């Protein structure tokens, strides 16, 4: 069914005259008549009765009118869903608890007029890049090792250096420390059940553990963050690593401690990943905002993985 003919039908029904509808649509009255005739042939019914006072809907025309309006609304929504600037910017924040989700929320507070579709893909950097390339998402945040293959249309830029903290309960030997060094973590059990055994996250923690002699225990079923926090709060030897910008809530009775790690401070490098040819105007605003928020670590002595790629965006 030709949508222009449907749009013309609605215009005539609203105006009550072919001539007025032609003026509203900026076409000739002859073009209006041809479109209506074509629609009537397609439907096999008469839609209007011409009278001295204009055009009056037939019974079939009255029955078709609400469906015609809905067809136009659906077409408008379909157009808006893919047209840059009229659809939401689809952003993969990876995990709604980590720093990327917080930054995106701050961005939205500054730009409430920008519509966002916030998602969390269950994918490593390779899968996330494939999703950006395919257009499933507009942007994502991941660490990008230099060995990572990047299609020609994909661009990346470092946007976040996320310092790590030690999260422990009140009975842990380090509970009263104002800060700890990575070396002090050696001999303590860092529990991260469910940590992926492959991908850029696993590579980061493998290198961190090797560099400082830290034992990272990934054994055990995953019952969720709340269960993990409950176990740590009641333990004298368990701890875990969390990003400085990660958001966790727990009961006051847990008395959990977030302790900075310094000399050096381990940081996890996150890059923004997007398509070069993505014309969405909100993407430009997001990149500008992330650039404005990018700051060097307050600690001069930081540790980054050797595979970190500080990619400069292509112009």
GROMACS .gro file of N, CA, C and O in nm, residues 35-93:
model
  236
   35UNK      N    1  -0.402   1.002  -0.669
   35UNK     CA    2  -0.364   0.920  -0.554
   35UNK      C    3  -0.486   0.853  -0.490
   35UNK      O    4  -0.480   0.736  -0.452
   36UNK      N    5  -0.593   0.928  -0.479
   36UNK     CA    6  -0.714   0.872  -0.419
   36UNK      C    7  -0.769   0.762  -0.508
   36UNK      O    8  -0.812   0.655  -0.461
   37UNK      N    9  -0.768   0.784  -0.639
   37UNK     CA   10  -0.818   0.684  -0.733
   37UNK      C   11  -0.734   0.556  -0.725
   37UNK      O   12  -0.787   0.444  -0.729
   38UNK      N   13  -0.603   0.573  -0.714
   38UNK     CA   14  -0.515   0.456  -0.704
   38UNK      C   15  -0.540   0.380  -0.575
   38UNK      O   16  -0.541   0.256  -0.574
   39UNK      N   17  -0.564   0.450  -0.465
   39UNK     CA   18  -0.591   0.385  -0.337
   39UNK      C   19  -0.724   0.311  -0.342
   39UNK      O   20  -0.736   0.198  -0.290
   40UNK      N   21  -0.824   0.371  -0.406
   40UNK     CA   22  -0.955   0.305  -0.418
   40UNK      C   23  -0.944   0.179  -0.503
   40UNK      O   24  -1.006   0.076  -0.470
   41UNK      N   25  -0.862   0.183  -0.609
   41UNK     CA   26  -0.843   0.063  -0.690
   41UNK      C   27  -0.772  -0.046  -0.608
   41UNK      O   28  -0.807  -0.164  -0.617
   42UNK      N   29  -0.675  -0.004  -0.529
   42UNK     CA   30  -0.601  -0.100  -0.447
   42UNK      C   31  -0.692  -0.166  -0.344
   42UNK      O   32  -0.681  -0.288  -0.318
   43UNK      N   33  -0.781  -0.089  -0.283
   43UNK     CA   34  -0.868  -0.141  -0.179
   43UNK      C   35  -0.995  -0.205  -0.236
   43UNK      O   36  -1.063  -0.283  -0.168
   44UNK      N   37  -1.031  -0.167  -0.359
   44UNK     CA   38  -1.152  -0.222  -0.422
   44UNK      C   39  -1.281  -0.161  -0.370
   44UNK      O   40  -1.387  -0.223  -0.380
   45UNK      N   41  -1.272  -0.039  -0.315
   45UNK     CA   42  -1.391   0.029  -0.263
   45UNK      C   43  -1.381   0.177  -0.295
   45UNK      O   44  -1.273   0.230  -0.325
   46UNK      N   45  -1.496   0.246  -0.286
   46UNK     CA   46  -1.495   0.392  -0.296
   46UNK      C   47  -1.476   0.450  -0.157
   46UNK      O   48  -1.537   0.404  -0.060
   47UNK      N   49  -1.391   0.552  -0.149
   47UNK     CA   50  -1.361   0.613  -0.020
   47UNK      C   51  -1.431   0.747   0.000
   47UNK      O   52  -1.456   0.786   0.115
   48UNK      N   53  -1.460   0.819  -0.111
   48UNK     CA   54  -1.523   0.950  -0.101
   48UNK      C   55  -1.641   0.960  -0.198
   48UNK      O   56  -1.644   0.896  -0.305
   49UNK      N   57  -1.735   1.041  -0.158
   49UNK     CA   58  -1.843   1.084  -0.247
   49UNK      C   59  -1.826   1.233  -0.269
   49UNK      O   60  -1.822   1.310  -0.172
   50UNK      N   61  -1.809   1.273  -0.394
   50UNK     CA   62  -1.794   1.415  -0.425
   50UNK      C   63  -1.931   1.481  -0.421
   50UNK      O   64  -2.027   1.431  -0.479
   51UNK      N   65  -1.938   1.595  -0.353
   51UNK     CA   66  -2.062   1.673  -0.345
   51UNK      C   67  -2.030   1.817  -0.382
   51UNK      O   68  -1.914   1.855  -0.400
   52UNK      N   69  -2.134   1.897  -0.392
   52UNK     CA   70  -2.114   2.038  -0.424
   52UNK      C   71  -2.035   2.109  -0.315
   52UNK      O   72  -1.970   2.212  -0.339
   53UNK      N   73  -2.036   2.055  -0.196
   53UNK     CA   74  -1.968   2.119  -0.084
   53UNK      C   75  -1.830   2.061  -0.059
   53UNK      O   76  -1.759   2.104   0.032
   54UNK      N   77  -1.792   1.959  -0.137
   54UNK     CA   78  -1.659   1.902  -0.121
   54UNK      C   79  -1.660   1.751  -0.135
   54UNK      O   80  -1.724   1.696  -0.225
   55UNK      N   81  -1.590   1.685  -0.045
   55UNK     CA   82  -1.576   1.539  -0.049
   55UNK      C   83  -1.621   1.483   0.086
   55UNK      O   84  -1.576   1.527   0.190
   56UNK      N   85  -1.710   1.381   0.078
   56UNK     CA   86  -1.762   1.319   0.199
   56UNK      C   87  -1.721   1.172   0.201
   56UNK      O   88  -1.726   1.103   0.098
   57UNK      N   89  -1.680   1.124   0.318
   57UNK     CA   90  -1.638   0.986   0.331
   57UNK      C   91  -1.755   0.891   0.311
   57UNK      O   92  -1.866   0.915   0.361
   58UNK      N   93  -1.730   0.783   0.238
   58UNK     CA   94  -1.828   0.676   0.229
   58UNK      C   95  -1.822   0.594   0.358
   58UNK      O   96  -1.736   0.617   0.445
   59UNK      N   97  -1.908   0.494   0.371
   59UNK     CA   98  -1.901   0.406   0.489
   59UNK      C   99  -1.767   0.334   0.493
   59UNK      O  100  -1.705   0.320   0.599
   60UNK      N  101  -1.720   0.289   0.375
   60UNK     CA  102  -1.589   0.224   0.369
   60UNK      C  103  -1.478   0.322   0.405
   60UNK      O  104  -1.379   0.286   0.471
   61UNK      N  105  -1.492   0.446   0.359
   61UNK     CA  106  -1.393   0.548   0.392
   61UNK      C  107  -1.387   0.574   0.542
   61UNK      O  108  -1.278   0.589   0.600
   62UNK      N  109  -1.504   0.577   0.606
   62UNK     CA  110  -1.508   0.598   0.751
   62UNK      C  111  -1.443   0.481   0.824
   62UNK      O  112  -1.374   0.499   0.926
   63UNK      N  113  -1.465   0.360   0.774
   63UNK     CA  114  -1.405   0.242   0.837
   63UNK      C  115  -1.253   0.241   0.820
   63UNK      O  116  -1.178   0.197   0.909
   64UNK      N  117  -1.205   0.290   0.705
   64UNK     CA  118  -1.062   0.286   0.676
   64UNK      C  119  -0.984   0.398   0.746
   64UNK      O  120  -0.865   0.383   0.774
   65UNK      N  121  -1.049   0.509   0.778
   65UNK     CA  122  -0.979   0.627   0.827
   65UNK      C  123  -0.895   0.601   0.952
   65UNK      O  124  -0.777   0.640   0.956
   66UNK      N  125  -0.947   0.538   1.059
   66UNK     CA  126  -0.862   0.518   1.177
   66UNK      C  127  -0.742   0.428   1.148
   66UNK      O  128  -0.634   0.447   1.205
   67UNK      N  129  -0.758   0.332   1.059
   67UNK     CA  130  -0.646   0.245   1.023
   67UNK      C  131  -0.542   0.322   0.941
   67UNK      O  132  -0.421   0.300   0.955
   68UNK      N  133  -0.591   0.414   0.856
   68UNK     CA  134  -0.500   0.497   0.777
   68UNK      C  135  -0.415   0.585   0.870
   68UNK      O  136  -0.294   0.600   0.850
   69UNK      N  137  -0.479   0.642   0.971
   69UNK     CA  138  -0.404   0.725   1.066
   69UNK      C  139  -0.299   0.641   1.139
   69UNK      O  140  -0.186   0.687   1.161
   70UNK      N  141  -0.336   0.520   1.177
   70UNK     CA  142  -0.242   0.433   1.248
   70UNK      C  143  -0.125   0.393   1.157
   70UNK      O  144  -0.010   0.385   1.203
   71UNK      N  145  -0.153   0.369   1.028
   71UNK     CA  146  -0.046   0.339   0.932
   71UNK      C  147   0.056   0.451   0.926
   71UNK      O  148   0.177   0.428   0.926
   72UNK      N  149   0.007   0.574   0.925
   72UNK     CA  150   0.098   0.689   0.920
   72UNK      C  151   0.177   0.703   1.049
   72UNK      O  152   0.295   0.739   1.047
   73UNK      N  153   0.114   0.676   1.163
   73UNK     CA  154   0.186   0.682   1.290
   73UNK      C  155   0.295   0.576   1.297
   73UNK      O  156   0.406   0.601   1.343
   74UNK      N  157   0.263   0.455   1.249
   74UNK     CA  158   0.362   0.347   1.248
   74UNK      C  159   0.479   0.383   1.156
   74UNK      O  160   0.596   0.361   1.190
   75UNK      N  161   0.448   0.439   1.041
   75UNK     CA  162   0.553   0.479   0.947
   75UNK      C  163   0.642   0.586   1.009
   75UNK      O  164   0.766   0.583   0.993
   76UNK      N  165   0.582   0.679   1.082
   76UNK     CA  166   0.661   0.785   1.147
   76UNK      C  167   0.752   0.726   1.254
   76UNK      O  168   0.869   0.763   1.265
   77UNK      N  169   0.700   0.631   1.331
   77UNK     CA  170   0.782   0.568   1.435
   77UNK      C  171   0.895   0.486   1.373
   77UNK      O  172   1.007   0.485   1.425
   78UNK      N  173   0.866   0.418   1.264
   78UNK     CA  174   0.969   0.339   1.196
   78UNK      C  175   1.080   0.429   1.143
   78UNK      O  176   1.199   0.399   1.154
   79UNK      N  177   1.041   0.543   1.086
   79UNK     CA  178   1.139   0.637   1.035
   79UNK      C  179   1.225   0.694   1.148
   79UNK      O  180   1.347   0.703   1.138
   80UNK      N  181   1.159   0.728   1.258
   80UNK     CA  182   1.232   0.786   1.371
   80UNK      C  183   1.326   0.686   1.437
   80UNK      O  184   1.426   0.724   1.496
   81UNK      N  185   1.294   0.556   1.425
   81UNK     CA  186   1.376   0.455   1.493
   81UNK      C  187   1.513   0.440   1.432
   81UNK      O  188   1.605   0.388   1.495
   82UNK      N  189   1.531   0.484   1.308
   82UNK     CA  190   1.660   0.468   1.241
   82UNK      C  191   1.721   0.599   1.195
   82UNK      O  192   1.838   0.603   1.159
   83UNK      N  193   1.647   0.706   1.196
   83UNK     CA  194   1.701   0.832   1.147
   83UNK      C  195   1.789   0.897   1.254
   83UNK      O  196   1.743   0.922   1.365
   84UNK      N  197   1.918   0.925   1.223
   84UNK     CA  198   2.007   0.985   1.322
   84UNK      C  199   1.949   1.114   1.378
   84UNK      O  200   1.900   1.199   1.305
   85UNK      N  201   1.958   1.127   1.509
   85UNK     CA  202   1.907   1.245   1.575
   85UNK      C  203   1.762   1.233   1.616
   85UNK      O  204   1.713   1.309   1.697
   86UNK      N  205   1.689   1.134   1.558
   86UNK     CA  206   1.549   1.117   1.594
   86UNK      C  207   1.528   0.987   1.672
   86UNK      O  208   1.424   0.968   1.732
   87UNK      N  209   1.626   0.898   1.668
   87UNK     CA  210   1.617   0.777   1.750
   87UNK      C  211   1.713   0.790   1.868
   87UNK      O  212   1.802   0.874   1.870
   88UNK      N  213   1.693   0.705   1.966
   88UNK     CA  214   1.779   0.708   2.084
   88UNK      C  215   1.919   0.659   2.049
   88UNK      O  216   1.937   0.572   1.963
   89UNK      N  217   2.020   0.717   2.114
   89UNK     CA  218   2.157   0.669   2.101
   89UNK      C  219   2.169   0.542   2.186
   89UNK      O  220   2.146   0.546   2.306
   90UNK      N  221   2.205   0.432   2.121
   90UNK     CA  222   2.210   0.303   2.190
   90UNK      C  223   2.351   0.280   2.243
   90UNK      O  224   2.446   0.262   2.166
   91UNK      N  225   2.364   0.278   2.376
   91UNK     CA  226   2.495   0.272   2.441
   91UNK      C  227   2.505   0.146   2.528
   91UNK      O  228   2.420   0.122   2.613
   92UNK      N  229   2.611   0.069   2.505
   92UNK     CA  230   2.640  -0.047   2.589
   92UNK      C  231   2.733  -0.003   2.701
   92UNK      O  232   2.848   0.035   2.677
   93UNK      N  233   2.683  -0.006   2.826
   93UNK     CA  234   2.766   0.033   2.941
   93UNK      C  235   2.834  -0.086   3.007
   93UNK      O  236   2.900  -0.073   3.109
   0.00000   0.00000   0.00000
